[in-house]
Coordinates of C-alpha atoms and ligand atoms in Angstrom, one line a residue:
M1 CA 19.4 20.8 -1.9
K2 CA 19.4 18.2 -4.6
I3 CA 16.1 16.7 -5.6
C4 CA 16.0 13.6 -7.8
D5 CA 12.6 13.3 -9.5
F6 CA 12.7 11.5 -12.7
S7 CA 9.0 10.9 -13.0
K8 CA 8.9 12.9 -16.2
S9 CA 12.0 11.3 -17.7
N10 CA 12.0 10.2 -21.3
I11 CA 14.9 7.9 -22.1
Q12 CA 15.2 4.6 -24.1
F13 CA 17.3 1.5 -23.3
P14 CA 17.2 -2.2 -23.8
V15 CA 14.3 -3.6 -21.7
A16 CA 12.9 -7.1 -21.3
I17 CA 9.3 -8.0 -20.5
V18 CA 8.7 -11.3 -18.8
V19 CA 5.0 -12.1 -19.1
S20 CA 3.1 -15.2 -17.9
R21 CA 0.5 -17.0 -20.0
F22 CA -1.8 -18.1 -17.1
N23 CA -4.9 -15.9 -17.3
E24 CA -3.7 -14.8 -20.7
M25 CA -6.7 -12.5 -21.4
I26 CA -5.4 -10.3 -18.6
T27 CA -1.6 -10.7 -19.1
K28 CA -1.8 -10.1 -22.9
A29 CA -3.5 -6.7 -22.1
L30 CA -0.8 -5.9 -19.5
C31 CA 1.9 -6.7 -22.1
D32 CA 0.2 -4.7 -24.9
G33 CA -0.1 -1.7 -22.5
A34 CA 3.5 -1.9 -21.4
I35 CA 4.7 -2.0 -25.1
T36 CA 2.3 0.8 -26.1
R37 CA 3.7 3.0 -23.3
L38 CA 7.3 2.2 -24.1
K39 CA 6.7 3.2 -27.7
E40 CA 5.1 6.4 -26.5
F41 CA 8.4 7.0 -24.7
G42 CA 10.3 6.5 -28.0
F43 CA 11.4 2.9 -27.6
H44 CA 12.1 1.1 -30.9
D45 CA 11.1 -2.6 -31.4
D46 CA 14.7 -3.7 -31.3
Q47 CA 15.0 -2.4 -27.7
I48 CA 12.1 -4.5 -26.4
T49 CA 12.4 -8.2 -25.8
V50 CA 9.2 -10.0 -24.7
V51 CA 9.5 -13.5 -23.1
W52 CA 6.4 -15.6 -22.4
V53 CA 6.5 -18.1 -19.5
P54 CA 3.8 -20.6 -18.4
G55 CA 2.7 -19.1 -15.1
A56 CA 3.7 -16.5 -12.5
V57 CA 5.8 -19.1 -10.7
E58 CA 8.1 -19.3 -13.7
I59 CA 8.7 -15.6 -13.9
P60 CA 11.6 -15.3 -11.4
L61 CA 13.9 -17.9 -12.9
I62 CA 13.6 -16.5 -16.4
T63 CA 14.0 -12.9 -15.0
K64 CA 17.2 -14.0 -13.3
K65 CA 18.6 -15.6 -16.5
L66 CA 17.8 -12.4 -18.4
A67 CA 19.4 -10.3 -15.7
Q68 CA 22.6 -12.4 -15.9
T69 CA 23.0 -11.6 -19.6
K70 CA 23.5 -7.9 -18.6
K71 CA 21.8 -7.0 -21.9
Y72 CA 18.9 -5.1 -20.3
E73 CA 18.7 -2.0 -18.0
A74 CA 15.3 -3.0 -16.7
I75 CA 13.1 -6.1 -16.6
I76 CA 9.3 -5.7 -16.4
T77 CA 7.4 -8.7 -15.0
L78 CA 3.8 -9.1 -15.8
G79 CA 1.3 -11.7 -14.6
A80 CA -2.1 -12.3 -13.1
V81 CA -2.6 -14.4 -10.0
I82 CA -6.2 -14.7 -9.2
Q83 CA -7.5 -16.2 -6.0
G84 CA -9.2 -19.5 -6.3
D85 CA -10.8 -21.9 -3.8
T86 CA -7.4 -23.2 -2.4
R87 CA -4.3 -21.8 -0.9
H88 CA -2.4 -22.2 -4.1
F89 CA -2.8 -18.4 -4.7
D90 CA -0.7 -17.7 -1.6
Y91 CA 2.2 -19.9 -2.7
V92 CA 2.2 -18.5 -6.2
C93 CA 2.1 -14.9 -4.9
K94 CA 4.9 -15.5 -2.4
Q95 CA 7.2 -17.2 -5.0
V96 CA 6.9 -14.6 -7.6
S97 CA 7.1 -11.5 -5.3
D98 CA 10.0 -12.8 -3.2
G99 CA 11.8 -14.0 -6.4
C100 CA 11.5 -10.7 -8.2
A101 CA 12.6 -8.7 -5.2
A102 CA 15.7 -10.9 -4.7
I103 CA 16.7 -10.6 -8.4
A104 CA 16.5 -6.8 -8.3
L105 CA 18.8 -6.6 -5.2
N106 CA 21.2 -9.4 -6.3
Y107 CA 21.7 -8.2 -9.8
D108 CA 21.3 -4.4 -9.3
I109 CA 18.6 -4.1 -12.0
P110 CA 15.1 -2.7 -11.7
V111 CA 12.7 -5.6 -11.7
I112 CA 9.3 -4.0 -12.1
F113 CA 6.5 -5.9 -10.4
G114 CA 3.5 -5.7 -12.7
V115 CA 2.1 -9.0 -11.4
L116 CA -1.6 -8.5 -10.4
T117 CA -2.6 -10.4 -7.3
T118 CA -6.4 -10.1 -7.1
D119 CA -9.4 -11.7 -5.3
N120 CA -11.2 -12.2 -8.6
L121 CA -11.3 -11.6 -12.3
E122 CA -13.2 -8.4 -12.0
Q123 CA -10.5 -6.8 -9.9
A124 CA -7.9 -7.8 -12.5
Q125 CA -10.0 -6.3 -15.4
E126 CA -10.2 -3.1 -13.5
R127 CA -6.4 -2.9 -13.7
I128 CA -6.0 -3.3 -17.4
G129 CA -7.6 0.0 -18.4
G130 CA -10.6 0.1 -16.0
K131 CA -11.2 2.2 -12.9
H132 CA -7.9 1.3 -11.4
G133 CA -5.8 2.3 -14.4
H134 CA -3.5 0.2 -16.5
K135 CA -0.8 -1.7 -14.5
G136 CA 1.0 -2.6 -17.7
K137 CA 1.4 1.0 -18.7
E138 CA 2.4 1.9 -15.2
A139 CA 5.0 -0.8 -15.1
A140 CA 6.6 0.7 -18.3
E141 CA 6.6 4.2 -16.7
T142 CA 8.2 2.8 -13.5
A143 CA 10.9 1.1 -15.6
V144 CA 11.8 4.4 -17.3
E145 CA 11.8 6.3 -14.0
M146 CA 14.0 3.8 -12.2
V147 CA 16.6 3.5 -15.0
S148 CA 16.8 7.4 -15.1
L149 CA 17.2 7.4 -11.3
L150 CA 19.9 4.7 -11.3
R151 CA 21.9 6.4 -14.1
E152 CA 21.8 9.7 -12.1
I153 CA 22.9 8.0 -8.9
T154 CA 25.7 5.9 -10.4
H155 CA 26.9 8.5 -13.0
P156 CA 25.8 11.9 -11.6
Ligands
INI201 N1 -0.2 -18.9 -12.3 C1 -0.6 -17.7 -12.5 O1 0.2 -16.9 -13.2 N2 -1.8 -17.2 -12.0 C2 -2.6 -17.9 -11.3 O2 -3.7 -17.4 -10.9 C3 -2.3 -19.3 -11.0 N3 -3.2 -20.1 -10.3 O3 -4.2 -19.6 -9.8 O4 -2.9 -21.3 -10.1 C4 -1.0 -19.8 -11.6 N4 -0.6 -21.1 -11.3 C5 0.4 -21.7 -12.1 C6 1.8 -21.4 -11.6 O5 2.2 -20.1 -11.8 C7 2.8 -22.3 -12.2 O6 2.8 -22.1 -13.6 C8 2.5 -23.8 -11.9 O7 2.4 -24.0 -10.5 C9 3.7 -24.7 -12.4 O8 4.9 -24.3 -11.7

């Protein structure tokens, strides 16, 4: 039996973080957490590229362009979509989630979905180091695990 479990993996590689400025008090914390966790894994500054975009809707296009460069082994996407009074939330969530999923499958690269989609600001705050953990740090952990797994599968 072969079991592939890379949850404790500790490798470094070029990684891009695409982070949206909308709800910046949340997304900046997500980004800081992702960078902190990557550095705990041993990543150096020159292995991490951070790209800011206006809002979550803009994440997929920039992620796709970064994937096309083939410079990165993983791309972490970070954003905060918070429900308002209109249906705008639904359209933003759909565009960013569908877009990120398509890029991962079309370009064979892990696109880590660290975009919060919450009912309110409080729920978002609970996910940047509150009672629901830190989704930026978790996104960094997922990137490392996925790259380890893909390396094992493609070059066993
Ligand atoms: N963008 C977000 O990242 N989060 C939101 O909560 C949000 N809301 O609620 O409107 C949001 N809208 C902007 C959107 O991502 C685009 O930047 C805009 O529609 C221009 O394309």
